CSV table of C-alpha atoms in Angstrom, one decimal:
chain,number,residue,atom,x,y,z
A,1,MET,CA,0.0,0.0,0.0
A,2,SER,CA,1.4,3.4,-1.0
A,3,ASN,CA,1.6,6.5,1.2
A,4,VAL,CA,0.0,9.8,0.5
A,5,PHE,CA,3.0,11.2,2.5
A,6,GLU,CA,5.6,10.5,5.1
A,7,THR,CA,6.9,13.3,7.3
A,8,VAL,CA,8.6,14.1,10.5
A,9,ASP,CA,7.2,16.0,13.4
A,10,PRO,CA,9.0,18.5,15.8
A,11,ARG,CA,9.9,15.6,18.1
A,12,GLY,CA,11.7,13.7,15.3
A,13,TRP,CA,8.8,11.2,15.0
A,14,THR,CA,8.1,9.8,11.6
A,15,VAL,CA,4.4,10.1,10.7
A,16,THR,CA,2.9,8.3,7.6
A,17,CYS,CA,-0.5,8.6,6.0
A,18,SER,CA,-1.5,5.7,3.8
A,19,GLU,CA,-3.7,6.1,0.8
A,20,TRP,CA,-6.2,3.8,2.4
A,21,ALA,CA,-6.2,6.0,5.6
A,22,TRP,CA,-6.6,9.2,3.5
A,23,ASN,CA,-9.4,7.7,1.4
A,24,HIS,CA,-11.2,5.9,4.2
A,25,HIS,CA,-10.8,8.1,7.2
A,26,VAL,CA,-10.6,11.5,5.8
A,27,LEU,CA,-12.4,11.7,2.3
A,28,SER,CA,-15.1,9.2,3.0
A,29,ALA,CA,-16.3,11.6,5.7
A,30,ARG,CA,-15.2,14.9,4.3
A,31,PRO,CA,-14.8,14.5,0.5
A,32,TRP,CA,-14.2,18.3,0.4
A,33,MET,CA,-10.7,17.6,1.9
A,34,ALA,CA,-9.6,16.2,-1.4
A,35,GLY,CA,-6.3,18.1,-2.2
A,36,TRP,CA,-5.7,19.1,1.5
A,37,GLU,CA,-2.7,16.5,1.8
A,38,ASP,CA,-0.1,19.2,1.8
A,39,GLU,CA,-2.0,21.2,4.6
A,40,VAL,CA,-2.4,18.1,6.7
A,41,LYS,CA,1.3,17.2,6.2
A,42,ALA,CA,2.3,20.8,7.2
A,43,THR,CA,0.3,20.5,10.4
A,44,ILE,CA,2.3,17.5,11.6
A,45,GLU,CA,5.6,19.2,10.6
A,46,ALA,CA,4.8,22.5,12.4
A,47,PRO,CA,2.0,22.3,14.8
A,48,HIS,CA,0.7,25.3,16.7
A,49,MET,CA,3.1,25.3,19.8
A,50,PHE,CA,2.2,21.9,21.2
A,51,ILE,CA,1.5,18.1,20.6
A,52,PHE,CA,-1.3,16.6,22.7
A,53,GLN,CA,-2.4,13.2,23.7
A,54,ASP,CA,-6.0,12.1,22.9
A,55,ALA,CA,-8.5,12.5,25.7
A,56,ASP,CA,-9.6,8.9,25.5
A,57,TRP,CA,-6.6,7.0,23.8
A,58,GLU,CA,-3.1,7.2,25.4
A,59,ASP,CA,-1.6,5.9,22.1
A,60,ARG,CA,-3.0,8.7,19.9
A,61,HIS,CA,-1.3,12.0,19.5
A,62,ILE,CA,-2.8,15.2,18.2
A,63,TYR,CA,-1.4,18.2,16.2
A,64,TYR,CA,-3.3,21.5,15.7
A,65,ARG,CA,-2.2,24.3,13.2
A,66,GLN,CA,-4.1,27.5,12.5
A,67,VAL,CA,-4.5,28.4,8.8
A,68,SER,CA,-3.4,31.9,8.3
A,69,GLY,CA,-6.3,34.4,8.2
A,70,LYS,CA,-8.8,31.7,9.1
A,71,ASN,CA,-10.8,31.1,12.2
A,72,TRP,CA,-10.0,27.4,12.4
A,73,TYR,CA,-7.3,24.9,13.0
A,74,ILE,CA,-6.5,21.8,11.0
A,75,LYS,CA,-6.5,18.9,13.6
A,76,VAL,CA,-4.6,15.8,12.8
A,77,VAL,CA,-5.0,12.6,14.9
A,78,VAL,CA,-2.2,9.9,14.7
A,79,GLN,CA,-2.0,6.4,16.1
A,80,VAL,CA,1.3,5.6,17.7
A,81,LYS,CA,2.7,2.3,16.3
A,82,GLU,CA,5.9,2.4,18.3
A,83,GLU,CA,8.2,4.9,19.9
A,84,GLY,CA,9.1,7.4,17.1
A,85,LEU,CA,6.6,6.1,14.5
A,86,ALA,CA,2.9,7.0,14.0
A,87,GLU,CA,0.2,6.7,11.4
A,88,MET,CA,-2.4,9.2,10.7
A,89,ILE,CA,-6.0,8.1,11.3
A,90,THR,CA,-8.0,11.2,10.7
A,91,ALA,CA,-7.8,15.0,9.9
A,92,PHE,CA,-10.4,17.8,10.0
A,93,ARG,CA,-11.0,21.4,10.7
A,94,THR,CA,-11.9,22.6,14.2
A,95,ASP,CA,-12.0,25.9,16.0
A,96,SER,CA,-10.7,24.7,19.4
A,97,MET,CA,-9.1,21.8,21.1
A,98,LYS,CA,-11.2,19.1,22.9
A,99,SER,CA,-11.4,18.9,26.7
A,100,GLY,CA,-9.4,16.2,28.2
A,101,GLU,CA,-6.4,16.4,25.7
A,102,LYS,CA,-3.2,16.3,27.4
A,103,TRP,CA,-0.1,18.4,26.6
A,104,ILE,CA,2.9,16.0,25.9
A,105,TRP,CA,5.3,18.2,23.9
A,106,PRO,CA,7.4,20.1,24.4
A,107,ILE,CA,8.0,18.5,27.7
A,108,SER,CA,7.1,20.8,30.7
A,109,SER,CA,9.9,21.7,32.9
A,110,ASP,CA,7.6,20.9,35.8
A,111,SER,CA,7.4,17.2,34.9
B,1,MET,CA,-1.5,24.3,31.4
B,2,ALA,CA,-1.1,24.2,27.5
B,3,ASP,CA,-4.1,25.2,25.6
B,4,ILE,CA,-5.2,26.2,22.1
B,5,GLU,CA,-7.3,29.2,21.9
B,6,ARG,CA,-11.0,28.8,21.0
B,7,LEU,CA,-11.5,30.8,17.8
B,8,VAL,CA,-15.2,30.9,17.6
B,9,ALA,CA,-17.7,31.3,20.5
B,10,THR,CA,-20.7,29.0,20.5
B,11,LYS,CA,-23.0,31.9,20.6
B,12,LYS,CA,-21.6,33.1,17.3
B,13,LEU,CA,-22.9,30.0,15.5
B,14,LYS,CA,-26.2,30.5,13.5
B,15,MET,CA,-29.3,28.4,13.3
B,16,THR,CA,-31.2,29.7,10.3
B,17,ARG,CA,-30.6,26.5,8.3
B,18,LEU,CA,-31.5,24.5,11.4
B,19,ASN,CA,-34.8,26.4,11.5
B,20,GLU,CA,-35.4,25.6,7.9
B,21,ALA,CA,-34.6,21.9,8.5
B,22,GLN,CA,-37.3,21.8,11.1
B,23,GLU,CA,-39.9,22.7,8.4
B,24,LYS,CA,-39.1,20.2,5.8
B,25,ARG,CA,-38.1,16.5,5.5
B,26,VAL,CA,-34.5,16.1,6.6
B,27,VAL,CA,-32.4,13.7,4.7
B,28,SER,CA,-29.7,13.0,7.1
B,29,TYR,CA,-26.0,12.1,6.3
B,30,PHE,CA,-24.8,9.5,8.6
B,31,HIS,CA,-21.1,8.3,8.8
B,32,TYR,CA,-19.3,6.2,11.4
B,33,ASP,CA,-15.5,5.8,11.4
B,34,PRO,CA,-14.8,2.7,13.4
B,35,MET,CA,-11.0,3.4,13.5
B,36,PHE,CA,-11.4,7.1,14.8
B,37,ASP,CA,-14.7,6.0,16.6
B,38,ALA,CA,-16.6,9.0,15.7
B,39,LEU,CA,-20.1,9.4,14.4
B,40,MET,CA,-21.2,12.3,12.2
B,41,ILE,CA,-24.8,13.2,11.5
B,42,MET,CA,-25.6,16.1,9.2
B,43,PHE,CA,-28.7,17.5,7.4
B,44,VAL,CA,-26.6,18.5,4.5
B,45,PRO,CA,-24.6,16.6,1.9
B,46,PRO,CA,-21.1,15.4,2.9
B,47,GLU,CA,-19.6,17.6,0.3
B,48,THR,CA,-20.5,20.5,2.6
B,49,GLU,CA,-17.3,22.0,4.2
B,50,THR,CA,-17.5,21.9,7.9
B,51,VAL,CA,-15.7,23.0,11.1
B,52,VAL,CA,-16.0,20.8,14.3
B,53,HIS,CA,-17.0,23.0,17.4
B,54,TYR,CA,-16.5,21.0,20.6
B,55,ILE,CA,-19.1,21.2,23.3
B,56,ASP,CA,-17.6,18.6,25.6
B,57,HIS,CA,-15.2,15.7,25.2
B,58,HIS,CA,-17.8,13.6,23.2
B,59,VAL,CA,-20.2,16.0,21.4
B,60,ALA,CA,-19.4,18.7,18.8
B,61,LEU,CA,-21.5,20.9,16.6
B,62,LEU,CA,-20.6,20.9,12.9
B,63,TYR,CA,-20.9,24.3,11.1
B,64,GLU,CA,-20.2,25.8,7.7
B,65,PRO,CA,-17.0,27.9,8.0
B,66,ASP,CA,-18.2,30.8,5.8
B,67,THR,CA,-21.8,31.2,7.2
B,68,ARG,CA,-21.3,29.7,10.6
B,69,GLU,CA,-24.6,27.9,10.1
B,70,ILE,CA,-24.9,24.7,12.2
B,71,VAL,CA,-25.4,21.8,9.9
B,72,GLY,CA,-24.8,18.7,12.2
B,73,ILE,CA,-23.0,17.0,15.1
B,74,GLN,CA,-20.1,14.9,15.6
B,75,VAL,CA,-19.7,12.5,18.5
B,76,GLU,CA,-16.3,11.2,19.3
B,77,ALA,CA,-15.4,8.1,21.5
B,78,PHE,CA,-18.8,6.9,20.4
B,79,GLU,CA,-18.4,3.1,21.3
B,80,ARG,CA,-15.6,3.6,23.7
B,81,SER,CA,-17.6,5.8,26.2
B,82,PHE,CA,-20.6,7.7,24.7
B,83,LEU,CA,-22.7,4.5,24.4
B,84,SER,CA,-22.2,3.4,27.9
B,85,GLU,CA,-23.6,6.6,29.1
B,86,HIS,CA,-26.7,6.5,26.9
B,87,ASP,CA,-28.8,3.4,27.2
B,88,GLN,CA,-31.2,4.3,24.5
B,89,VAL,CA,-28.5,5.0,21.9
B,90,ARG,CA,-26.8,1.7,22.9
B,91,ARG,CA,-30.2,-0.2,22.4
B,92,VAL,CA,-30.5,1.0,18.8
B,93,TRP,CA,-26.9,0.8,17.8
B,94,ARG,CA,-26.5,-2.9,18.7
B,95,LEU,CA,-27.8,-5.2,16.1
B,96,SER,CA,-27.7,-8.1,18.6
B,97,ASP,CA,-30.4,-6.3,20.7
B,98,ALA,CA,-32.7,-6.0,17.6
B,99,THR,CA,-35.7,-8.2,18.1
B,100,ASP,CA,-37.6,-7.0,15.1
B,101,ASP,CA,-34.9,-7.4,12.6
B,102,LYS,CA,-34.7,-10.9,11.1
B,103,ILE,CA,-31.3,-11.2,9.5
B,104,GLU,CA,-30.7,-14.2,7.3
B,105,ASP,CA,-28.5,-12.9,4.6
B,106,LEU,CA,-26.4,-9.9,3.5
B,107,GLY,CA,-29.6,-8.2,1.9
B,108,ASP,CA,-31.3,-8.5,5.4
B,109,MET,CA,-28.3,-6.9,7.0
B,110,ILE,CA,-28.1,-4.1,4.7
B,111,LEU,CA,-31.8,-3.3,5.1
B,112,ALA,CA,-31.4,-3.5,8.9
B,113,ILE,CA,-28.5,-1.0,8.8
B,114,GLU,CA,-30.4,1.4,6.6
B,115,ARG,CA,-33.4,1.2,8.8
B,116,ARG,CA,-31.3,1.7,11.9
B,117,LYS,CA,-29.4,4.9,10.7
B,118,PRO,CA,-32.2,7.4,11.2
B,119,GLU,CA,-33.0,5.8,14.5
B,120,VAL,CA,-29.5,6.1,15.8
B,121,ALA,CA,-29.3,9.6,14.5
B,122,ARG,CA,-32.5,10.6,16.4
B,123,GLU,CA,-31.5,8.9,19.7
B,124,VAL,CA,-28.0,10.4,19.5
B,125,ILE,CA,-29.4,13.8,19.1
B,126,LYS,CA,-32.0,13.4,21.7
B,127,ALA,CA,-29.2,12.1,24.2
B,128,SER,CA,-27.1,15.3,23.3
B,129,ARG,CA,-30.2,17.7,23.5
B,130,ASP,CA,-29.5,19.1,26.9
B,131,LEU,CA,-25.8,19.5,26.4
B,132,LEU,CA,-26.3,21.4,23.0
B,133,GLY,CA,-29.0,23.8,24.4
B,134,ILE,CA,-31.2,25.5,21.8
B,135,PRO,CA,-29.4,24.0,18.8
B,136,GLY,CA,-30.1,20.5,20.3
B,137,GLU,CA,-33.8,21.2,20.6
B,138,LYS,CA,-34.0,22.4,17.0
B,139,MET,CA,-32.0,19.2,15.8
B,140,VAL,CA,-34.4,16.9,17.7
B,141,ALA,CA,-37.4,18.6,15.9
B,142,ALA,CA,-35.4,18.5,12.5
B,143,PHE,CA,-34.6,14.9,12.7
B,144,ALA,CA,-38.0,13.9,14.0
B,145,SER,CA,-39.2,14.5,10.5
B,146,ASP,CA,-36.7,12.2,8.8
């Protein structure tokens, strides 16, 4: 199965997006996101300040990036496969983060 | 604590299309992603661009970015935790609880699924009504006509 993209996030983690994931988890729900691959990739590469852990799944990480001039973020959810490797499972537009998401990067000096 | 600024307040979302949906037969779009575990219910076609507006850790409103018109809802962690908190939704979601669906072949299963979709949509919206406030009340009315 080929990848739509493979990239590296600010932690140095490799994140892949397979064609199957793009078609079945993004476009099947939001067909208007066709052509948004580069925007989603850019969100992983340069998220807005932080990377978060999902509110319900410890092995899912989340990136947000505000699109310039717009009142929304692109949100990307990835599934951790192993330390340093994750796979995208969905992406969509949102105007806020979800309650319960936990900040995991950069690591707080308090931890 | 790290946080991402909320960019659009709930009170800025509009309900004109929701009001219109109450007055005519709603054709709902129903999509469940089992890997992400999220259910989307909309009264507009899936080609409609949307923004997710979280209300709590399960339920979000979906709205059009240009008009800010509410067009549906998204429920996350649907099977993981939402169902366990809402018995009526779980009852219509589980095919094994269906006593009136006789499933003997693939055709029966497809029919059962299509019959269940609007039921699930109605129960999910009813379960979210109090959380959503006025939009929830309007959605209950809109999807009651489906």
